[in-house]
Coordinates of C-alpha atoms in Angstrom, one line a residue:
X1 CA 119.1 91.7 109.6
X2 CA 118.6 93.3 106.1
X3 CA 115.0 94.1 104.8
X4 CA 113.4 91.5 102.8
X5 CA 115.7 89.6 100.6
X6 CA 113.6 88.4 97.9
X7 CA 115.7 86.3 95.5
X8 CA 112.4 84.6 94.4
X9 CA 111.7 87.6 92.0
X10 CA 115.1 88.5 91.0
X11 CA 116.5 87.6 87.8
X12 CA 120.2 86.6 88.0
X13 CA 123.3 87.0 85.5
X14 CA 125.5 84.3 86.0
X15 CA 128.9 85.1 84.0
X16 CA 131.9 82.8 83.3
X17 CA 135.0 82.3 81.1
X18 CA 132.3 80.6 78.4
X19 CA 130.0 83.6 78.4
X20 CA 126.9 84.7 80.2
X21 CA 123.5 82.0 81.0
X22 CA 120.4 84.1 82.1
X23 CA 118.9 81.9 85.2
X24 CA 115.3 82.1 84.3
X25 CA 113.9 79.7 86.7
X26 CA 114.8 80.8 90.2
X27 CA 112.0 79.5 92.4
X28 CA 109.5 82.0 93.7
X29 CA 108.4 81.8 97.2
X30 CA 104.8 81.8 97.1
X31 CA 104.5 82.5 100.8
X32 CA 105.9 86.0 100.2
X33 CA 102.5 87.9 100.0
X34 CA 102.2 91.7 99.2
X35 CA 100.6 93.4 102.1
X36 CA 96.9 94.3 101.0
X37 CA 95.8 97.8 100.4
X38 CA 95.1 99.5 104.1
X39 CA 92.1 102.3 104.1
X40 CA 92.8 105.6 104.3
X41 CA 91.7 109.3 104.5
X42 CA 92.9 110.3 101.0
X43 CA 93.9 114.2 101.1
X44 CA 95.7 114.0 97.2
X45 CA 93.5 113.4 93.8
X46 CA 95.2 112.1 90.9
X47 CA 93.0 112.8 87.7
X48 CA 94.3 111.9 84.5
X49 CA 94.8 114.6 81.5
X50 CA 95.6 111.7 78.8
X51 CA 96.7 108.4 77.6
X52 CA 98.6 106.6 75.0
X53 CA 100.0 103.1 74.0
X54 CA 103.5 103.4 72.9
X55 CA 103.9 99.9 72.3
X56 CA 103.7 96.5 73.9
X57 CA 104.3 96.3 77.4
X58 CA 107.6 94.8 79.3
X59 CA 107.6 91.4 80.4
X60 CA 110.9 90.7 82.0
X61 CA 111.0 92.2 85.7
X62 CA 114.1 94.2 84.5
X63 CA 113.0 96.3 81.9
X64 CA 111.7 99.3 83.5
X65 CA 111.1 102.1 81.0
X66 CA 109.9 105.6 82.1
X67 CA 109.5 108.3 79.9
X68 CA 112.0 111.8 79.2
X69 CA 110.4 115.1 79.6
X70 CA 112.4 117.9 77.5
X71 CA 111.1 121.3 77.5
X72 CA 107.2 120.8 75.7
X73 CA 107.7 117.3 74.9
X74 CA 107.3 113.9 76.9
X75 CA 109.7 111.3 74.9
X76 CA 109.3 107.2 75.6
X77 CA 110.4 103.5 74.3
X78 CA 109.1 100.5 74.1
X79 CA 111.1 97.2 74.1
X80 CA 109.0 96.0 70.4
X81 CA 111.0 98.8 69.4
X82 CA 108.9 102.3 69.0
X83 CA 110.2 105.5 70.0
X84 CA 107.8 108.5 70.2
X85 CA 107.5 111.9 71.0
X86 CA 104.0 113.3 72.7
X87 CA 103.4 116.6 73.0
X88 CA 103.5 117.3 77.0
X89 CA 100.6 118.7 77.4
X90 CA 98.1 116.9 75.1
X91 CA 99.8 113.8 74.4
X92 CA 99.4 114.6 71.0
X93 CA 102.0 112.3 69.0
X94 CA 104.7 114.3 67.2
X95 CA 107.0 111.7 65.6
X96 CA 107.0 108.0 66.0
X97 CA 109.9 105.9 64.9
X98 CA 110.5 102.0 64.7
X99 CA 113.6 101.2 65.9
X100 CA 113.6 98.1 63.5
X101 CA 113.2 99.5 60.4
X102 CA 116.9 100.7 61.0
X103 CA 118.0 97.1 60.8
X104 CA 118.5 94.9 57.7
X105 CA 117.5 91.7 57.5
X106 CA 120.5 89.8 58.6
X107 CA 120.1 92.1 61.9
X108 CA 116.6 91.1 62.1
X109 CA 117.1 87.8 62.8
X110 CA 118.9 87.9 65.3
X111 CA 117.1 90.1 67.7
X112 CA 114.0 87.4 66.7
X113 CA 115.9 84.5 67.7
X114 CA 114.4 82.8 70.5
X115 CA 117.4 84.0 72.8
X116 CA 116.4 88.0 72.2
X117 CA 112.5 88.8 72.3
X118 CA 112.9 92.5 72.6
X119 CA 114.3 95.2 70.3
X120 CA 114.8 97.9 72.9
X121 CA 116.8 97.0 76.0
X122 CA 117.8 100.7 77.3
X123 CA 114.9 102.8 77.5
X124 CA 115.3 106.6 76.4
X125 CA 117.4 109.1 77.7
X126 CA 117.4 112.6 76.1
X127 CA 119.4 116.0 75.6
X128 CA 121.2 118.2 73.5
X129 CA 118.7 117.9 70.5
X130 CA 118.4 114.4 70.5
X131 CA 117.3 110.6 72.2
X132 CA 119.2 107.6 72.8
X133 CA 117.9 104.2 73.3
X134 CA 119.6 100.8 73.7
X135 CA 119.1 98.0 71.6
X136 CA 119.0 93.9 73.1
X137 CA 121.9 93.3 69.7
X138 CA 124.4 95.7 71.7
X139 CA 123.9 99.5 70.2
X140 CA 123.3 102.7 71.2
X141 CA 121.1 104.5 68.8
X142 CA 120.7 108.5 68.5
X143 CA 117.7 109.8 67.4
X144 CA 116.9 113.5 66.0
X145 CA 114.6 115.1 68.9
X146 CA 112.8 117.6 65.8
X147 CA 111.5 114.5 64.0
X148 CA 113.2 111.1 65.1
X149 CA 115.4 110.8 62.1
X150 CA 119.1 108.8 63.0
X151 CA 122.1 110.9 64.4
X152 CA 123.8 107.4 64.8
X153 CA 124.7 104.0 65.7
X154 CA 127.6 102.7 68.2
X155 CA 128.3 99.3 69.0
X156 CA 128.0 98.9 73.0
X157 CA 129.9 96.4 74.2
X158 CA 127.3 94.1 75.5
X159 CA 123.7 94.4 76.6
X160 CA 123.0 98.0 78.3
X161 CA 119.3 97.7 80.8
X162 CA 119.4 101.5 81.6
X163 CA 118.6 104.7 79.9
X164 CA 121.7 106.5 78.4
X165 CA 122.8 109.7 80.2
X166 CA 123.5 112.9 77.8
X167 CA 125.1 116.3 78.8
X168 CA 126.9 119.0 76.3
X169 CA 129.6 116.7 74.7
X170 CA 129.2 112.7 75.6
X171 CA 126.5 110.3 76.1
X172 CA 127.3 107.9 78.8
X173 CA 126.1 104.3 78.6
X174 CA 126.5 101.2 81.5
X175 CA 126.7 97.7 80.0
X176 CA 125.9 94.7 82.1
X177 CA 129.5 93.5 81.5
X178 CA 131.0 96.2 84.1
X179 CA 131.7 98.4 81.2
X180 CA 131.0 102.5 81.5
X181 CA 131.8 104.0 77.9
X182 CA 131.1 108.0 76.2
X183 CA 130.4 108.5 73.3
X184 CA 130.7 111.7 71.3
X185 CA 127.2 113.6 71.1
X186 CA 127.4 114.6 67.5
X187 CA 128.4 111.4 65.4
X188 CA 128.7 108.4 68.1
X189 CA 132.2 108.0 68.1
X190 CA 133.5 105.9 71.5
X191 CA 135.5 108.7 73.3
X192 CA 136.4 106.4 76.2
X193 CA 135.7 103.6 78.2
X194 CA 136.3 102.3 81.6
X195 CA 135.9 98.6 83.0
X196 CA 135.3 97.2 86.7
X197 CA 135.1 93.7 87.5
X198 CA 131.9 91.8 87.5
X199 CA 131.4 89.2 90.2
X200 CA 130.3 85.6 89.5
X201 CA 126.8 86.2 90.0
X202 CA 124.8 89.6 89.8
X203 CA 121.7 90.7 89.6
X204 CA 119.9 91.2 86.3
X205 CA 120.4 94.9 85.6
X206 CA 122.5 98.1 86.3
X207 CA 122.4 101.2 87.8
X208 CA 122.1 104.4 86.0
X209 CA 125.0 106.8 85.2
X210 CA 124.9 109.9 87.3
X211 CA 126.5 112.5 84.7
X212 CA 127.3 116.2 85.1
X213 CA 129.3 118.2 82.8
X214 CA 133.0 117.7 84.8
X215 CA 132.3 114.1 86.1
X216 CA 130.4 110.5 85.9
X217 CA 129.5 108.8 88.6
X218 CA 128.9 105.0 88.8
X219 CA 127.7 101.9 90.8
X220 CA 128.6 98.1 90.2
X221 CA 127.7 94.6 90.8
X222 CA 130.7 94.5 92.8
X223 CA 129.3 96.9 95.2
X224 CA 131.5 99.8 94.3
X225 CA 130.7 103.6 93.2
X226 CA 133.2 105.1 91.0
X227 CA 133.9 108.5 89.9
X228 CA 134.8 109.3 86.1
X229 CA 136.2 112.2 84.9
X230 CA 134.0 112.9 81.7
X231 CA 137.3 114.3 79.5
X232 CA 139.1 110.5 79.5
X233 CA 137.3 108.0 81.4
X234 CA 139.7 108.6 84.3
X235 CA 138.9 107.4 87.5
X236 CA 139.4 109.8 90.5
X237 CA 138.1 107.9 93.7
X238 CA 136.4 104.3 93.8
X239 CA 134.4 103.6 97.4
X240 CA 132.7 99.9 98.0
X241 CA 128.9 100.3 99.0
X242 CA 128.3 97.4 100.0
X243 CA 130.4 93.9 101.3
X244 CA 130.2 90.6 99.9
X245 CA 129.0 88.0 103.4
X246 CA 128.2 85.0 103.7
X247 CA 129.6 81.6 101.9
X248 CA 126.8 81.1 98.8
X249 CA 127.2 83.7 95.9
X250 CA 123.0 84.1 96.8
X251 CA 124.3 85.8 100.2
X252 CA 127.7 87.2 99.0
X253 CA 125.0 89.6 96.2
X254 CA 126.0 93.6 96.8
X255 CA 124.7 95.0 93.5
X256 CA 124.5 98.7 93.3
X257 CA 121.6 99.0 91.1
X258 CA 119.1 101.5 92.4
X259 CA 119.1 105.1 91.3
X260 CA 122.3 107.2 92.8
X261 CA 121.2 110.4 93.8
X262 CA 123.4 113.7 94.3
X263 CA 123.0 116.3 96.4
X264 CA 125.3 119.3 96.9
X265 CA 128.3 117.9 97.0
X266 CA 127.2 115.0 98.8
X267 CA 126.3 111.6 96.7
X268 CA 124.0 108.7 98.1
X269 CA 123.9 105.6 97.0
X270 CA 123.0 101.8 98.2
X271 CA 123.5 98.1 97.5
X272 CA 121.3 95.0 97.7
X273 CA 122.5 93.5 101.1
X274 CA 124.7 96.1 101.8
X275 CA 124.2 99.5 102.8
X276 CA 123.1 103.5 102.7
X277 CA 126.0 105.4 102.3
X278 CA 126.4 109.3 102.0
X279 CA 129.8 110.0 100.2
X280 CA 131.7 113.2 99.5
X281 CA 131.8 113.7 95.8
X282 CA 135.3 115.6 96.1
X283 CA 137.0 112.8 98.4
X284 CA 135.7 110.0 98.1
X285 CA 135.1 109.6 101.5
X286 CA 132.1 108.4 103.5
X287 CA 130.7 110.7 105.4
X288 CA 127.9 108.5 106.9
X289 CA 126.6 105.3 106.7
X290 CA 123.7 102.3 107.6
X291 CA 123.2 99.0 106.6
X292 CA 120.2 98.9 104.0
X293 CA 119.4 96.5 101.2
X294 CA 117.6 97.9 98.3
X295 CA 117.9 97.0 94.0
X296 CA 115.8 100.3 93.3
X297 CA 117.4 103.0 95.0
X298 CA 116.4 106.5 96.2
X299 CA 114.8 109.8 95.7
X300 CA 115.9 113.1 97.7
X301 CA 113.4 115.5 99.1
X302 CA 113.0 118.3 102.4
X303 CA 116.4 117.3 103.9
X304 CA 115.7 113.9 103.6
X305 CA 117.1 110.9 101.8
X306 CA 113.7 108.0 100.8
X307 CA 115.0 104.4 100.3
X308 CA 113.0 101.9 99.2
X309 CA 114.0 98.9 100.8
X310 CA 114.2 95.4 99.2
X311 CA 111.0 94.5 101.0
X312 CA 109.1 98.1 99.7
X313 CA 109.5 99.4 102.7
X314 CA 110.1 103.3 103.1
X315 CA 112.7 105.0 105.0
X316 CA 113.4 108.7 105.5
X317 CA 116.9 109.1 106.6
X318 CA 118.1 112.7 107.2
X319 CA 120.5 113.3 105.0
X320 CA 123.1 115.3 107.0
X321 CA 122.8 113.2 110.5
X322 CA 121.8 109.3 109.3
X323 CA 118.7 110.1 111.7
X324 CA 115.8 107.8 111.1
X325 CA 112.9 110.5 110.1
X326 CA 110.0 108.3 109.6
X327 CA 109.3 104.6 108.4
X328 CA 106.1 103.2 106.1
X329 CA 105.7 99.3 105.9
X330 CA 102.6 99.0 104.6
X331 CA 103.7 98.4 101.6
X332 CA 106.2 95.6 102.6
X333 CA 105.9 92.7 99.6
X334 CA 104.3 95.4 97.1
X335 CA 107.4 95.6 94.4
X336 CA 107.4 99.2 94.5
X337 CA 109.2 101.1 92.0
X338 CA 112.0 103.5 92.7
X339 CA 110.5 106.8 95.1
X340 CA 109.7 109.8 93.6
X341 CA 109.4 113.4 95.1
X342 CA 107.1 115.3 94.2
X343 CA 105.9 118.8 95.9
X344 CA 105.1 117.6 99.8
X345 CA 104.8 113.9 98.9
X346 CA 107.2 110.9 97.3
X347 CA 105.6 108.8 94.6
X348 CA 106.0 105.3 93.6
X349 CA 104.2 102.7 91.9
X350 CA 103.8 99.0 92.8
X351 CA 103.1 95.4 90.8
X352 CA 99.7 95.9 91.1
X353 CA 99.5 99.0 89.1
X354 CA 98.9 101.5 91.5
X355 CA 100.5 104.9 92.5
X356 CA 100.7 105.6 96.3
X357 CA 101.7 109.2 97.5
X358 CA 103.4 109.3 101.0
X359 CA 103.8 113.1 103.1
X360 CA 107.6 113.9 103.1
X361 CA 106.8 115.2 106.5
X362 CA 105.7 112.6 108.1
X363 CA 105.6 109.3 105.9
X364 CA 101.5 109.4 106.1
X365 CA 99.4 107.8 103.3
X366 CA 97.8 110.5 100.8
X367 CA 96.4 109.7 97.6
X368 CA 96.5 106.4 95.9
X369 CA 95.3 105.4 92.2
X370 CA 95.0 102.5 89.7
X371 CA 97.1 103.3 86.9
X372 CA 98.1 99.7 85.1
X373 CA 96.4 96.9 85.8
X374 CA 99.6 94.7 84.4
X375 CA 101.7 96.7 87.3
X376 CA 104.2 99.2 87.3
X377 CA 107.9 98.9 87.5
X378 CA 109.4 101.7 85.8
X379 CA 109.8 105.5 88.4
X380 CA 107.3 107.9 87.4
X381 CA 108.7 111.4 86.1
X382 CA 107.2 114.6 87.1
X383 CA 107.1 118.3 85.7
X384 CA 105.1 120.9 86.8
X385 CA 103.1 119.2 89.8
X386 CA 102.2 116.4 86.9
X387 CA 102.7 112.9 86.8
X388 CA 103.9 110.7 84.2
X389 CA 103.7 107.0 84.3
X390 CA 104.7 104.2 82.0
X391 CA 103.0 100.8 83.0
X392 CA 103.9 97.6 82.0
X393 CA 101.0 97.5 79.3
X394 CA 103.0 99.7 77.7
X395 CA 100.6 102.8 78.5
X396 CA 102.1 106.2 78.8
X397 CA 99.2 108.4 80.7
X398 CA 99.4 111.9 82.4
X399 CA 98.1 112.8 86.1
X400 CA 97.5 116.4 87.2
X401 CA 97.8 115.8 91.2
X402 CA 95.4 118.0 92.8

């Protein structure tokens, strides 16, 4: 039976010949309770270094927008359309930019028609001297990382949820239409792009391009992963995560939206109601394999592969053998975030705003802190033992872990 299939909170794409219709009202099942907060001997303090609002919070249960760290600077978005840079260490504001004020008027008013209430759809990705965010009218925009200034604009060819991905020569976008495309890292122009088919009726969201300089790869609403060469588009190797069952287009959902993570030459990846696969990079093959149903993903750590489950249940699965290492369901109903690792322990946040750290040993409680009282959905980021968390207020604050 898969873990906890709650369609009650997930907002759902319907596409057809006519278009696309957002299904706002699926019915929540108010019976689904988050577990309540267990005691604890607490062996981790979080104390927080600083704070800063960026902007107004998210509202829609797919925008999860976490912030970039690049060398001494801590970049971050905000769907009302400010991108800033913080110094890492102070939070001391550099630059601020309003995405907006790059618009004309025309442009305006259509991201303030009642169909389109944010600016920023794609939170920020970062390197090679600048950021990228996406906008809710169907562009990728290229900001100067010294000050913020424009690189460019592209035309995407429909909404994109996730941050951009940026090596050397391309940035990489994924569009909720099944669309991958590059783009060229200098001026914007479309390199390539590659299409997949999008079933009838997905999930509200994407996953996140996993790029490297020699190769993209990808997961779908179709259940697939997909590897790109990052010269042409070109696919080498396709392999299907997860299997469309059942007779309703509810139970036939295999999204692959959670985070893909590589390691070696080995990539893992997962599907709502379908499974955890590990797949060799270079064939295409699956080495292992488990049903699993999660729409956050995973987070690698100590041998180990951490799934958050579509329950928020945690799993350690070791990596090389599919052996079950330890399990934590006290968090079952939570809406946690995607995991985190960071030194002995995994991170993630939950709707209620706080941050729970688990041992990678053995899957034990070990700190736990309020953070956002309006939740968290975004994953934390982490650099040098610190914590960085973007709530849905729209705060950006800082956490030495001690």
């Amino acid at each position: 039976m898969y873990r906890g299939l709650l369609l009650g909170s997930a907002v759902l794409l319907l596409l057809n010949a006519g278009g696309c219709t957002l299904l706002r009202g699926t019915p929540k099942d108010e019976s689904i309770e988050p577990f309540p907060l267990i005691k604890f001997e607490e062996e981790i303090e979080l104390s927080r270094l600083w704070e800063v609002k960026i902007g107004k919070g998210v509202k829609k249960t797919y925008e999860r927008f976490s912030p970039v760290i690049i060398d001494s600077r801590v970049f971050a978005a905000s769907t009302d359309g400010k991108v800033v840079a913080l110094n890492v260490a102070t939070g001391k504001k550099i630059w601020e930019t309003r995405i907006d004020k790059l618009y004309g008027e025309d442009e305006m008013l259509l991201i303030s028609s009642d169909e389109v209430d944010s600016i920023v759809s794609g939170g920020v990705g970062g390197g090679t001297d600048i950021v990228v965010v996406s906008t809710t009218v169907g562009e990728v925009i290229a900001l100067h990382q010294s000050d913020g200034s424009l690189a460019w604009r592209s035309p995407t060819s429909s909404e994109v949820l996730v941050p951009a991905q940026i090596n050397n020569d391309i940035v990489v976008t994924q569009s909720i239409d099944g669309k991958v495309a590059a783009y060229d890292v200098l001026d914007g122009t479309r390199k390539w792009q590659f299409s997949t088919s999008v079933p009838i009726l997905t999930l509200r969201g994407t996953s996140t391009p996993l790029l490297t300089d020699s190769f993209v790869l990808c997961g779908f609403a179709n259940g697939k992963v997909v590897f790109l060469d990052t010269e042409r588009g070109l696919p080498r190797w396709e392999q299907r995560v997860g299997v469309p069952k059942g007779k309703s287009e509810l139970e036939r959902l295999v999204d692959v939206d959670g985070a893909l993570i590589q390691s070696g030459n080995s990539l893992f990846a997962t599907s709502y109601q379908g499974s955890l696969v590990a797949i060799d990079i270079t064939s295409g093959q699956i080495s292992w394999q488990r049903e699993a149903s999660s729409f956050v993903g995973l987070a690698e750590g100590f041998g180990n592969i951490y799934i958050a489950h579509a329950d928020s249940s945690i799993s350690a699965i070791d990596s090389v053998n599919n052996r079950d290492v330890w399990n934590l369901d006290v968090l079952t109903n939570r809406k946690i975030t995607t995991p985190l690792a960071l030194g002995n322990h995994v991170a993630v946040g939950d709707a209620e705003g706080y941050i729970h750290l688990i041992a990678q040993l053995d899957g034990r409680l070990t700190g736990r802190k309020k953070v956002d009282s309006k939740g968290i959905r975004a994953k934390p980021v982490a650099q040098d033992g610190r914590l960085y968390i973007q709530g849905n207020s729209g705060r950006l604050t800082a956490w030495e872990v001690r």
